[in-house]
Coordinates of C-alpha atoms in Angstrom, one line a residue:
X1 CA 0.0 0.0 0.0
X2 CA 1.4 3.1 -1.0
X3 CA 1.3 6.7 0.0
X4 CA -1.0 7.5 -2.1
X5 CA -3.6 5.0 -1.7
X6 CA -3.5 5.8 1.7
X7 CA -4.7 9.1 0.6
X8 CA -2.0 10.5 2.7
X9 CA -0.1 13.3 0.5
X10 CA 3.4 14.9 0.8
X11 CA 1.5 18.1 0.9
X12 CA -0.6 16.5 3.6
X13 CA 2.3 15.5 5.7
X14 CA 3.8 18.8 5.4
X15 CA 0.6 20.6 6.4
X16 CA 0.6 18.4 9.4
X17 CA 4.2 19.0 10.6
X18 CA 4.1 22.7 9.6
X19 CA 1.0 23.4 12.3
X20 CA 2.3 20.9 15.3
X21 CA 5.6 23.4 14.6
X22 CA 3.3 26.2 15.3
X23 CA 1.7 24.8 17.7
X24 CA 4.3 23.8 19.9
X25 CA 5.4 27.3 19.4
X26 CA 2.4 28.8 21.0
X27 CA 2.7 25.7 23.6
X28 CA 5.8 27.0 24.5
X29 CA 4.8 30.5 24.6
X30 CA 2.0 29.7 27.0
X31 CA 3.8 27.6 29.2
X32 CA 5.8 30.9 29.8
X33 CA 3.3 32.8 30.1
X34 CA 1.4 30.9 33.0
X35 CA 4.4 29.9 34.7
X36 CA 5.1 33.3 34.9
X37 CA 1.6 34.2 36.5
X38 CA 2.5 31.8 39.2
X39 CA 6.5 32.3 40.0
X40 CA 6.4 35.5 39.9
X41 CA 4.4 36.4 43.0
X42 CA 6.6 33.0 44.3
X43 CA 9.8 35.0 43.7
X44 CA 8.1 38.1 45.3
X45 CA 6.9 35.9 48.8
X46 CA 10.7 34.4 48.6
X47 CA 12.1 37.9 48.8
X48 CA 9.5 39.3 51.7
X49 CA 10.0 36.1 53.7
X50 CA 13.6 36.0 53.6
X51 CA 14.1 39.6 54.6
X52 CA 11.8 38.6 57.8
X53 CA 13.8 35.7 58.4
X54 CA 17.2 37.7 58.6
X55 CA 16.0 39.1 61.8
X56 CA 13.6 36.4 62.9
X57 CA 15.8 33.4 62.9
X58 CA 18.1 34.7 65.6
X59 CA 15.5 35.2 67.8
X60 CA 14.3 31.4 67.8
X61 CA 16.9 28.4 69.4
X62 CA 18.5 26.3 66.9
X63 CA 16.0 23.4 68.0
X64 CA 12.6 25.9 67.3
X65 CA 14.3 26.3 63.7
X66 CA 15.0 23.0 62.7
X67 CA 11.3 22.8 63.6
X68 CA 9.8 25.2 61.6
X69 CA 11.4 24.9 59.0
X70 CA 11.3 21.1 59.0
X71 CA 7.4 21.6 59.0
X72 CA 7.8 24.4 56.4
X73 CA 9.3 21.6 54.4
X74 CA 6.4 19.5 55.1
X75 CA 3.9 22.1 54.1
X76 CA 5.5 22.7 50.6
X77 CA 5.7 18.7 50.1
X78 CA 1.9 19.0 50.7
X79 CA 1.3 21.6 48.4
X80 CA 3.5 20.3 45.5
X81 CA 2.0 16.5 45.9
X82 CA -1.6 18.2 45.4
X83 CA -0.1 20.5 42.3
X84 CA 1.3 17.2 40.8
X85 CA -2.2 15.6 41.6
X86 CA -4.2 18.2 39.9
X87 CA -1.8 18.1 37.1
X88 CA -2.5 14.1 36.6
X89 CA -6.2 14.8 37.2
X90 CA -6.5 17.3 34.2
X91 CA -4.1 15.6 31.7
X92 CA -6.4 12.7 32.4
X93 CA -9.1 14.9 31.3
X94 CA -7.5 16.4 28.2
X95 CA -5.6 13.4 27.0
X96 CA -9.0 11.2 27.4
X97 CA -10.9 13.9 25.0
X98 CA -8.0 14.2 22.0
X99 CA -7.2 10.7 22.1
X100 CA -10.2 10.1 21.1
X101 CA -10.2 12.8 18.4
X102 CA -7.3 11.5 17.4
X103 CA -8.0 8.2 16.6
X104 CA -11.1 9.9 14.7
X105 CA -8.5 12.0 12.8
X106 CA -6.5 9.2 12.0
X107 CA -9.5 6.9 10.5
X108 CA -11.1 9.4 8.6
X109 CA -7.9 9.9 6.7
X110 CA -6.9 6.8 6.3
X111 CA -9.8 5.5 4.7
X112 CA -10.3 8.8 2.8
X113 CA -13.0 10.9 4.0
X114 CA -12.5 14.6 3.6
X115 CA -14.0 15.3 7.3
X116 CA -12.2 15.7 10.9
X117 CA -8.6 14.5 8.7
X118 CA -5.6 14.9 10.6
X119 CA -4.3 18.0 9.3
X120 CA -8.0 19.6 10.3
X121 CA -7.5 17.7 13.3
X122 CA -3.4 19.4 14.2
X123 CA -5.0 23.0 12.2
X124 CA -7.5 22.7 15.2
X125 CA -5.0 22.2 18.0
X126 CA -2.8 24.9 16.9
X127 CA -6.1 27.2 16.3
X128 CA -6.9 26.2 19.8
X129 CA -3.6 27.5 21.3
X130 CA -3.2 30.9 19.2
X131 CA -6.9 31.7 20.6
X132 CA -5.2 31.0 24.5
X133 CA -1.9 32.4 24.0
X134 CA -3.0 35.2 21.5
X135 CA -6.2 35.9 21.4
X136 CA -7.0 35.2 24.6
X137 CA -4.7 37.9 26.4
X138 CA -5.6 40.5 23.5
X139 CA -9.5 40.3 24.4
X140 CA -8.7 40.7 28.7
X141 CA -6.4 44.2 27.0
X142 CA -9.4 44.7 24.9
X143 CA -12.6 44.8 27.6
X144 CA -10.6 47.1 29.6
X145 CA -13.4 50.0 27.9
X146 CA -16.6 48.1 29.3
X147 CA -15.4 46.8 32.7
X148 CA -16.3 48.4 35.7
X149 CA -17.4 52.0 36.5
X150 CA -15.1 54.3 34.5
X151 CA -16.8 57.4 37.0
X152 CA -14.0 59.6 35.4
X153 CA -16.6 59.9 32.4
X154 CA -19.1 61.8 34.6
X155 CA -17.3 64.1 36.8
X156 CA -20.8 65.0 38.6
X157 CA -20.8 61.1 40.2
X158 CA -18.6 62.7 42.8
X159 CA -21.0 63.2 45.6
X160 CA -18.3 63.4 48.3
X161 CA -14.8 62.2 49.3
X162 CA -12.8 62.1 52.3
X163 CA -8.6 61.7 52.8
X164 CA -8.8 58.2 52.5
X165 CA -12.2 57.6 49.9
X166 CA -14.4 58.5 47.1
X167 CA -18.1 59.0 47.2
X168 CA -20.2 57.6 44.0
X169 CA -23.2 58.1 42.4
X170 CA -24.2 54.9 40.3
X171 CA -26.7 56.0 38.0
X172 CA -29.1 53.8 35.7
X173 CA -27.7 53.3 32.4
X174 CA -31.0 51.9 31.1
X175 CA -33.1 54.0 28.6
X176 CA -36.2 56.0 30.4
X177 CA -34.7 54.7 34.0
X178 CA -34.3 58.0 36.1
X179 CA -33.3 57.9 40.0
X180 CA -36.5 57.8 42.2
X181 CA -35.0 60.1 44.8
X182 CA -37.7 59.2 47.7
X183 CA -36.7 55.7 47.5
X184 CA -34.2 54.5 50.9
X185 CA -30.6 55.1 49.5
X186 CA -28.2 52.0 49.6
X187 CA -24.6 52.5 50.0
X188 CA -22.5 49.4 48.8
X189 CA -19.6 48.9 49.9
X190 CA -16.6 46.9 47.5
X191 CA -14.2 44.3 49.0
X192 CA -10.9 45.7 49.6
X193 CA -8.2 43.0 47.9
X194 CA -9.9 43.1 44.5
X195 CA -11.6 46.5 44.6
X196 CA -14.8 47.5 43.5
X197 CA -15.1 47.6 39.8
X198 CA -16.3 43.8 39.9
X199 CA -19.5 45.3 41.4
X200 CA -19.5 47.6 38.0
X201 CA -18.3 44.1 36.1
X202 CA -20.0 44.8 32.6
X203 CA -22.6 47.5 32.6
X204 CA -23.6 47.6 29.0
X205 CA -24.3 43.8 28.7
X206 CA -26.5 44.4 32.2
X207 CA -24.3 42.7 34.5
X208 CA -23.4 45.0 37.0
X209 CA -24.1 44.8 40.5
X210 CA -24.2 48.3 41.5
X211 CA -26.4 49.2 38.1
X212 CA -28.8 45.9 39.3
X213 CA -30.1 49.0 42.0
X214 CA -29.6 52.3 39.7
X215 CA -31.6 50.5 37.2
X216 CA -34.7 49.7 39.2
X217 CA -34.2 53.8 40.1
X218 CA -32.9 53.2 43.7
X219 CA -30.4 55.8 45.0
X220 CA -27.2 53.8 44.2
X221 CA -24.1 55.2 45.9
X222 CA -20.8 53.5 46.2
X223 CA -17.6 53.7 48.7
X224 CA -14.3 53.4 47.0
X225 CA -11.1 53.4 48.5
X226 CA -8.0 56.0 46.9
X227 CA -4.9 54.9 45.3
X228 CA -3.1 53.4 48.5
X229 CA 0.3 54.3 46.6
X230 CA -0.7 57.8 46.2
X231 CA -2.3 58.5 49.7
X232 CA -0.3 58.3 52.8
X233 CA -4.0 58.8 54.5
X234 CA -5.2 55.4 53.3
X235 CA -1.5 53.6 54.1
X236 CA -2.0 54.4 58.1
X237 CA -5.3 54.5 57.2
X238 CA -7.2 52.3 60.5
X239 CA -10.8 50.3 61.4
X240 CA -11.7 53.5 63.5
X241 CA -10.8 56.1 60.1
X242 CA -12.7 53.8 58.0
X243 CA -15.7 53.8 60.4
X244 CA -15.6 57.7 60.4
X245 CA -15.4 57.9 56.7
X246 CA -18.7 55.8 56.6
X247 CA -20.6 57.3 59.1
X248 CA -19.4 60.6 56.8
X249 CA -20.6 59.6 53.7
X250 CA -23.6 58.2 55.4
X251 CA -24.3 61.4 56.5
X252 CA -24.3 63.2 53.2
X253 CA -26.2 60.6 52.0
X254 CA -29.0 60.8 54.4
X255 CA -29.1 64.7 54.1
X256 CA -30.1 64.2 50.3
X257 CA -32.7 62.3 51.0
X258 CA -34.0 61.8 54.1
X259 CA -33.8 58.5 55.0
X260 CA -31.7 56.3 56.8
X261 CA -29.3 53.9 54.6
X262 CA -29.1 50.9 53.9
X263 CA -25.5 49.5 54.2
X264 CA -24.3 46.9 51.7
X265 CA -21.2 45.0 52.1
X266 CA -19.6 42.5 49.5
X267 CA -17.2 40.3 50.6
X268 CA -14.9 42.0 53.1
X269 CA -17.1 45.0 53.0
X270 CA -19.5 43.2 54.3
X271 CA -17.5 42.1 57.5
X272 CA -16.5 45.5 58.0
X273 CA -19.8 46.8 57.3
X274 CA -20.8 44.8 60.2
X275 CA -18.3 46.1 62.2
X276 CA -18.6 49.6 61.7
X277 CA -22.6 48.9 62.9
X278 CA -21.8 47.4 65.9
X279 CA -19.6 50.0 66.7
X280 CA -22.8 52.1 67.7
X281 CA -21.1 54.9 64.9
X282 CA -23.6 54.7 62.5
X283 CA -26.5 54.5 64.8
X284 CA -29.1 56.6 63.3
X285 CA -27.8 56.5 59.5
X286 CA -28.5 52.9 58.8
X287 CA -31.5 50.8 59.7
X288 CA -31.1 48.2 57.3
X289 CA -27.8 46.0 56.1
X290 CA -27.1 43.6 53.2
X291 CA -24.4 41.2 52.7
X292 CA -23.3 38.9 50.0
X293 CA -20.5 36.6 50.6
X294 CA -18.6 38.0 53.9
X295 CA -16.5 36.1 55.5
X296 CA -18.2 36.3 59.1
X297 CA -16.1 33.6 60.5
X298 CA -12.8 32.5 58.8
X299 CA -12.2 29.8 61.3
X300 CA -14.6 28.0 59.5
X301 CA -13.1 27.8 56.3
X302 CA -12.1 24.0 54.9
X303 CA -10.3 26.1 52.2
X304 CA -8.2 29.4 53.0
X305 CA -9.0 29.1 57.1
X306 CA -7.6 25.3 56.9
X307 CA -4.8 26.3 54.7
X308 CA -3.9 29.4 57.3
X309 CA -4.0 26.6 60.3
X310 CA -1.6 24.4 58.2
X311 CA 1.2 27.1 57.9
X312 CA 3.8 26.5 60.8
X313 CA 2.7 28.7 63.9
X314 CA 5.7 30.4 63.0
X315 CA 4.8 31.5 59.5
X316 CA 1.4 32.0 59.9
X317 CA 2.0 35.9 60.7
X318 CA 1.5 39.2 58.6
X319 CA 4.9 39.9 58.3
X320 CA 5.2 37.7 55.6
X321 CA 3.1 39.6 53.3
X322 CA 3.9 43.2 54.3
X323 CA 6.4 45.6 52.8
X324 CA 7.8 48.7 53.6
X325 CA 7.1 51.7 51.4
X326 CA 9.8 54.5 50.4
X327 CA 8.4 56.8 53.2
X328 CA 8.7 53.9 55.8
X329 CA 4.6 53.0 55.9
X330 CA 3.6 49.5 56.1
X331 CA 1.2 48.3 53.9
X332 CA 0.2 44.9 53.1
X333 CA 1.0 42.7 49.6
X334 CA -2.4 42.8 47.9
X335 CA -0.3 40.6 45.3
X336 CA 0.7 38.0 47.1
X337 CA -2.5 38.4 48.7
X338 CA -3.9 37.0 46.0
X339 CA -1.2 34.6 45.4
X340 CA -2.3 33.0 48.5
X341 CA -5.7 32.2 47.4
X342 CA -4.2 30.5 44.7
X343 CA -2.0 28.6 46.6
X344 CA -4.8 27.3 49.0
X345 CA -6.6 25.6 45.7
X346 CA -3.7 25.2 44.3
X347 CA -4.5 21.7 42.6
X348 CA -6.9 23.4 40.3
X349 CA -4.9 26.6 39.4
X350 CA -1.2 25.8 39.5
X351 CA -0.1 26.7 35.7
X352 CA -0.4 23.9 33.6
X353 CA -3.5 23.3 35.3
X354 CA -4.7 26.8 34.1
X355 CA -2.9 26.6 30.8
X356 CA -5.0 22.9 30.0
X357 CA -8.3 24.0 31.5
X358 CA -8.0 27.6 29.6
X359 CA -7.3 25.2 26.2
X360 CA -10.4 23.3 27.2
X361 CA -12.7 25.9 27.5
X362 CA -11.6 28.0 24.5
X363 CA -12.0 24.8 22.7
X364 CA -14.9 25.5 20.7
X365 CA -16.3 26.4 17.5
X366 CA -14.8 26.6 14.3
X367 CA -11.0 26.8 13.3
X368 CA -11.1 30.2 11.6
X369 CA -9.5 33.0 13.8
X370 CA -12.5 35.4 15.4
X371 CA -11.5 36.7 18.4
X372 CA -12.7 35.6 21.8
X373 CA -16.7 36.9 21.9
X374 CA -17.1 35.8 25.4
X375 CA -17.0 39.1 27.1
X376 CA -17.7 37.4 30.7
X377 CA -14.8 35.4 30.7
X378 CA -12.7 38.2 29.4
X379 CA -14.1 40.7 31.8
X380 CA -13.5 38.3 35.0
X381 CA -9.4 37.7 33.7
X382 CA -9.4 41.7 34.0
X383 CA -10.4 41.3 36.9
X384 CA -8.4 39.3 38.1
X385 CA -5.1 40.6 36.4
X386 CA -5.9 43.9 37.1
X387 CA -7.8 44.7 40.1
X388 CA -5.5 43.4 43.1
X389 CA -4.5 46.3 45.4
X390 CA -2.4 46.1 48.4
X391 CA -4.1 47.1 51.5
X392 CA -3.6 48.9 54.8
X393 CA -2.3 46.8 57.6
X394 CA -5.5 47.7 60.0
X395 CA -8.0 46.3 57.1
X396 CA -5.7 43.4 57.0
X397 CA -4.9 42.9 60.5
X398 CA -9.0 42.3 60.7
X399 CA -9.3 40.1 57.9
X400 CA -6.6 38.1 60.0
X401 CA -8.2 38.2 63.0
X402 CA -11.9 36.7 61.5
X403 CA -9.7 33.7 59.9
X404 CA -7.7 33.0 62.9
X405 CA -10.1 33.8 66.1
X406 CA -13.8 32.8 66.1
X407 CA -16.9 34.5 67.1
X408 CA -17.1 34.1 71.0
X409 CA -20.0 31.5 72.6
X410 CA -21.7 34.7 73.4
X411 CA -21.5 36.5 69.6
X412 CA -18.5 38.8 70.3
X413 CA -16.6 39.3 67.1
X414 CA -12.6 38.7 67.4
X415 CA -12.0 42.7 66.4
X416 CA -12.4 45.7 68.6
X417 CA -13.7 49.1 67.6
X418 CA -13.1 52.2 69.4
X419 CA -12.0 50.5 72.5
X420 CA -14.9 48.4 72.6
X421 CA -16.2 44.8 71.7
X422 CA -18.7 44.0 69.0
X423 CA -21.5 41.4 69.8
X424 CA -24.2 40.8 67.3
X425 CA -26.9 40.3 69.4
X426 CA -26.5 44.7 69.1
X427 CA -27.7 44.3 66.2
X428 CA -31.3 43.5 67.5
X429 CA -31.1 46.4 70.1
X430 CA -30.4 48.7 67.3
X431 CA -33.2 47.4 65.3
X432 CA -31.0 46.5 62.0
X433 CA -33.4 44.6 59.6
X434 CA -30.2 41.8 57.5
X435 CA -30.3 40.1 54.0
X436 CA -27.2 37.4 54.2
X437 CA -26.7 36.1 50.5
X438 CA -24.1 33.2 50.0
X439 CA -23.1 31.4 47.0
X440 CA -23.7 27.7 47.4
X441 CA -20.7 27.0 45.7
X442 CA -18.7 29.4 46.9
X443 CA -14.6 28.0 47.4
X444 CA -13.1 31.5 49.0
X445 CA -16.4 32.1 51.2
X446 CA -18.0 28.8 52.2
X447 CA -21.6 28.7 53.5
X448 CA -20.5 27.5 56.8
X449 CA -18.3 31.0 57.3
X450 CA -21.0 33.6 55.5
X451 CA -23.3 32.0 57.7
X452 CA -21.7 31.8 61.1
X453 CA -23.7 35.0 62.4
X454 CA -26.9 32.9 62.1
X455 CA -25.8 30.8 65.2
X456 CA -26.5 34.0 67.5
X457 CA -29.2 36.0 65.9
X458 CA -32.2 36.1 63.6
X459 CA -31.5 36.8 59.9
X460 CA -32.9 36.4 56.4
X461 CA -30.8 34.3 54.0
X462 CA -30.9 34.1 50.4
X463 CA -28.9 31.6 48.7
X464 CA -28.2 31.8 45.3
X465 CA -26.3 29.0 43.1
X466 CA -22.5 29.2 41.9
X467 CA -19.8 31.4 43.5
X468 CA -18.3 33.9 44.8
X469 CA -18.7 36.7 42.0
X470 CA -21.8 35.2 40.7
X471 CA -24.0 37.6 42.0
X472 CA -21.9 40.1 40.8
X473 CA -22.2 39.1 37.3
X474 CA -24.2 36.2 36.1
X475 CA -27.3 37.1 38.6
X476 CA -26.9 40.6 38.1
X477 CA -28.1 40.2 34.8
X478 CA -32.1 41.2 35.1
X479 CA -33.0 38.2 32.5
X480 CA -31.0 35.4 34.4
X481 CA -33.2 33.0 36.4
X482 CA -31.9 34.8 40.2
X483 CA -32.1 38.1 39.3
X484 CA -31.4 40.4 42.4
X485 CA -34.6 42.3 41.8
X486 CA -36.7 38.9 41.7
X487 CA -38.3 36.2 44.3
X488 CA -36.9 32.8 43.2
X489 CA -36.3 29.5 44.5
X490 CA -38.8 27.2 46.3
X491 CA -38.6 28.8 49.5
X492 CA -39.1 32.5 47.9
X493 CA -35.4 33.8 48.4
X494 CA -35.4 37.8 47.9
X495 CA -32.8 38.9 46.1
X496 CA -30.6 42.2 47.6
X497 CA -32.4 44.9 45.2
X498 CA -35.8 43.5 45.8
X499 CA -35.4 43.4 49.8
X500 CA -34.4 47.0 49.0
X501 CA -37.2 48.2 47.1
X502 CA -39.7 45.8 49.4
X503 CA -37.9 48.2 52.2
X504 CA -39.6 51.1 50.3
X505 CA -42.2 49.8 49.5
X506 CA -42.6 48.8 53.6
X507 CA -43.1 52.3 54.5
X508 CA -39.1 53.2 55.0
X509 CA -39.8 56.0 52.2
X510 CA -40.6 59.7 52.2

């Protein structure tokens, strides 16, 4: 049997080996580039940790060293054994699906049908990796335009700022949608490691968290924090300056519409949210409080709390992800910050891991060259890339506490305000009506820690299905099936903008 009757060509073959070159070009390329996402925040911690160690390993017994560093060793033997694991586990995966196409490939041409050939079969695989290594990266540059709020487009958003934060408007970017201004005001307040344009994710494709409440015409306002880098005020910045700056803006707020506000915390905002309530500071400025995925209790936590408790006691300490700015202000890593939350799932988003699973997804269509057209998925790798931001040490110091120290028997949260403790059973004195939305599959927030303050008081949950910036994006879409503004679910959840507008509608309007 010759060449030929195996309908094999020379041109063929060269068309085949001319596209696995390419491919293993871009292969190459990617490898880079993911490895690069990952080692360099390594090479950063490596650096922090070793200039903490210069000081801190003559202050420990040559027996306390061995140990910790012997169980350092441990805890990286750990984490590379689940890397490797994950690695297996997704190969598996990937291998399992092109063998397959493969040996479909390899069939068709041999017995000389013109569909799913082998060189459309390699052509595939290297379209596959231009679209992750090139494509991919150019569409995260390109969303850059219709992620998040981009207030710097209407100067009059600016309702009020302080040293430390901004004061926003969010207004409706629907057609015919104009602010009711007798409706109760909402302030929302962003997490702090990833910021707050994830609650502005994609307003002109209607997934926006912030523009879920503009566009129903609720008084929107949100609290975001200045350049750290730029503002000494926010680098010293503490839980008792943040607490003023709310009750500030609350103030203003309240004074343009004469209601109290309802306080709304995401993530970390949330827990200091909370907090600042408790605190007795905004007592008569908020009646009402909402909060979607806050880490309440971080002891909790089979993910990041467990990972934290498996960290020698001697490692397990701030120091290790603080650095020292030119003018000698601490401030803490919001890089390696995020680093860490890598780390603690590591055996689904080491860098082959990512690299394979990325090839997977964007494994679809045809093999001509488009462009990715999946603006979510671009817009959340933004995100990510983009939005980390290193932190004071006071806001970090109380994320610490909450995954380190539980709430006390008696509902006393781990962090003081003011000189005094904060219990939520205050929050029933002070007549704060709660909405406490988790995500059910949530892996940085867990049910078990969003939901920790239920154990001590009365409060209205809503569920809603996927993670933790899913009700950020996919249900702040107003057509998805758990709209915010919408009653869904067997058991009648309320999303956050219709316990808002029910609040209006409940007599808490002018």
């Amino acid at each position: 049997m010759n060449m030929n009757d195996n309908h094999i060509s020379l041109a063929r073959i060269n068309k085949i080996l001319l596209s696995q070159i390419v491919a293993a070009k871009y292969l190459t390329e990617g490898l880079a580039s993911y490895g690069d996402d990952f080692l360099l925040p390594l090479l950063n911690a490596i650096r922090i940790f070793n200039k903490v160690e210069v000081e801190r390993v003559l202050t420990r017994t040559p027996q306390q060293n061995f140990t910790a560093y012997y169980d350092l060793l441990n805890f990286n033997v750990a984490l590379f054994t689940r890397y490797a694991q994950g690695c297996v586990n997704v190969l598996e995966n990937y291998n399992k699906k092109e063998s397959a196409r493969f040996h479909d490939a390899l069939l068709a041409t041999l017995n000389g049908n013109t569909d799913k050939t082998l060189d459309e079969y390699f052509l595939k695989n290297e379209e596959v990796l231009h679209r992750v290594v090139v494509e991919y990266p150019q569409a995260i540059l390109d969303i850059e335009n219709e992620y998040g709020f981009h207030f710097e487009r209407d100067p009059e958003s600016l309702i009020a700022e302080t040293d430390r934060y901004y004061l926003y408007q969010t207004k409706p970017n629907r057609d015919h949608v104009e602010v009711d201004n007798s409706l109760k005001p909402v302030l929302i307040i962003p997490p702090f490691v990833l910021g707050g344009n994830i609650l502005g994710f994609l307003p002109g494709e209607h997934k926006s968290y912030a523009h879920a409440f503009a566009n129903r015409s609720i008084p929107t306002y949100i609290r975001l924090m200045k350049d750290i880098h730029e503002t000494p005020a926010v680098q010293t910045m503490t839980l008792e300056d943040n607490a003023r700056d709310t009750r500030y803006f609350c103030e203003k707020i309240k004074q343009r519409h004469g209601l109290p506000v309802t306080l709304n915390g995401y993530c970390q905002g949330g827990y200091s949210s909370l907090c600042n309530i408790l605190s007795g500071e905004l007592d008569g400025l908020v009646d009402a409080f909402i909060t979607c995925v806050a880490p309440m209790d971080g002891t909790r936590s089979k993910g990041l709390g467990t990972f934290l408790k498996s960290l020698p006691k001697e490692f397990n300490d701030l120091a290790y992800g603080t650095k020292v700015l030119d003018n000698g202000n601490r401030i803490a890593d919001g890089e390696l910050m995020g680093w860490i939350y890598k780390l603690k799932s590591i055996e689904t988003s080491g860098p082959l891991i990512a690299l394979l699973n990325d090839m997977m997804m964007l494994d679809g269509g045809n093999s001509k060259r488009g462009g990715i057209k999946n603006k979510t998925v671009a817009a959340i790798n933004y995100w990510l890339a983009n939005e980390r931001s290193d932190l004071p040490m006071a806001v970090t110091e109380m994320s610490y506490l909450s995954y380190n120290v539980p709430i006390d028997d008696d509902g006393t949260l781990p962090v003081r305000l003011f000189g005094k403790s904060l219990n939520l059973k205050a929050l029933k004195e002070k007549n704060i009506t709660w909405l406490l939305c988790y995500g059910e599959d949530d892996d940085l927030v867990e049910k078990e820690v969003a939901l920790a303050p239920c154990d001590y008081i009365d409060i209205e949950v809503t569920p809603f299905p996927k993670g933790h910036v899913a009700i950020a994006t996919s249900w702040s879409d107003p057509n998805s099936s758990c709209a915010l503004d919408s009653v869904f679910g067997k058991e009648n959840y309320r999303g956050p903008v219709r316990f808002q507008l029910d609040l209006s509608k409940n007599g808490q309007k002018q």
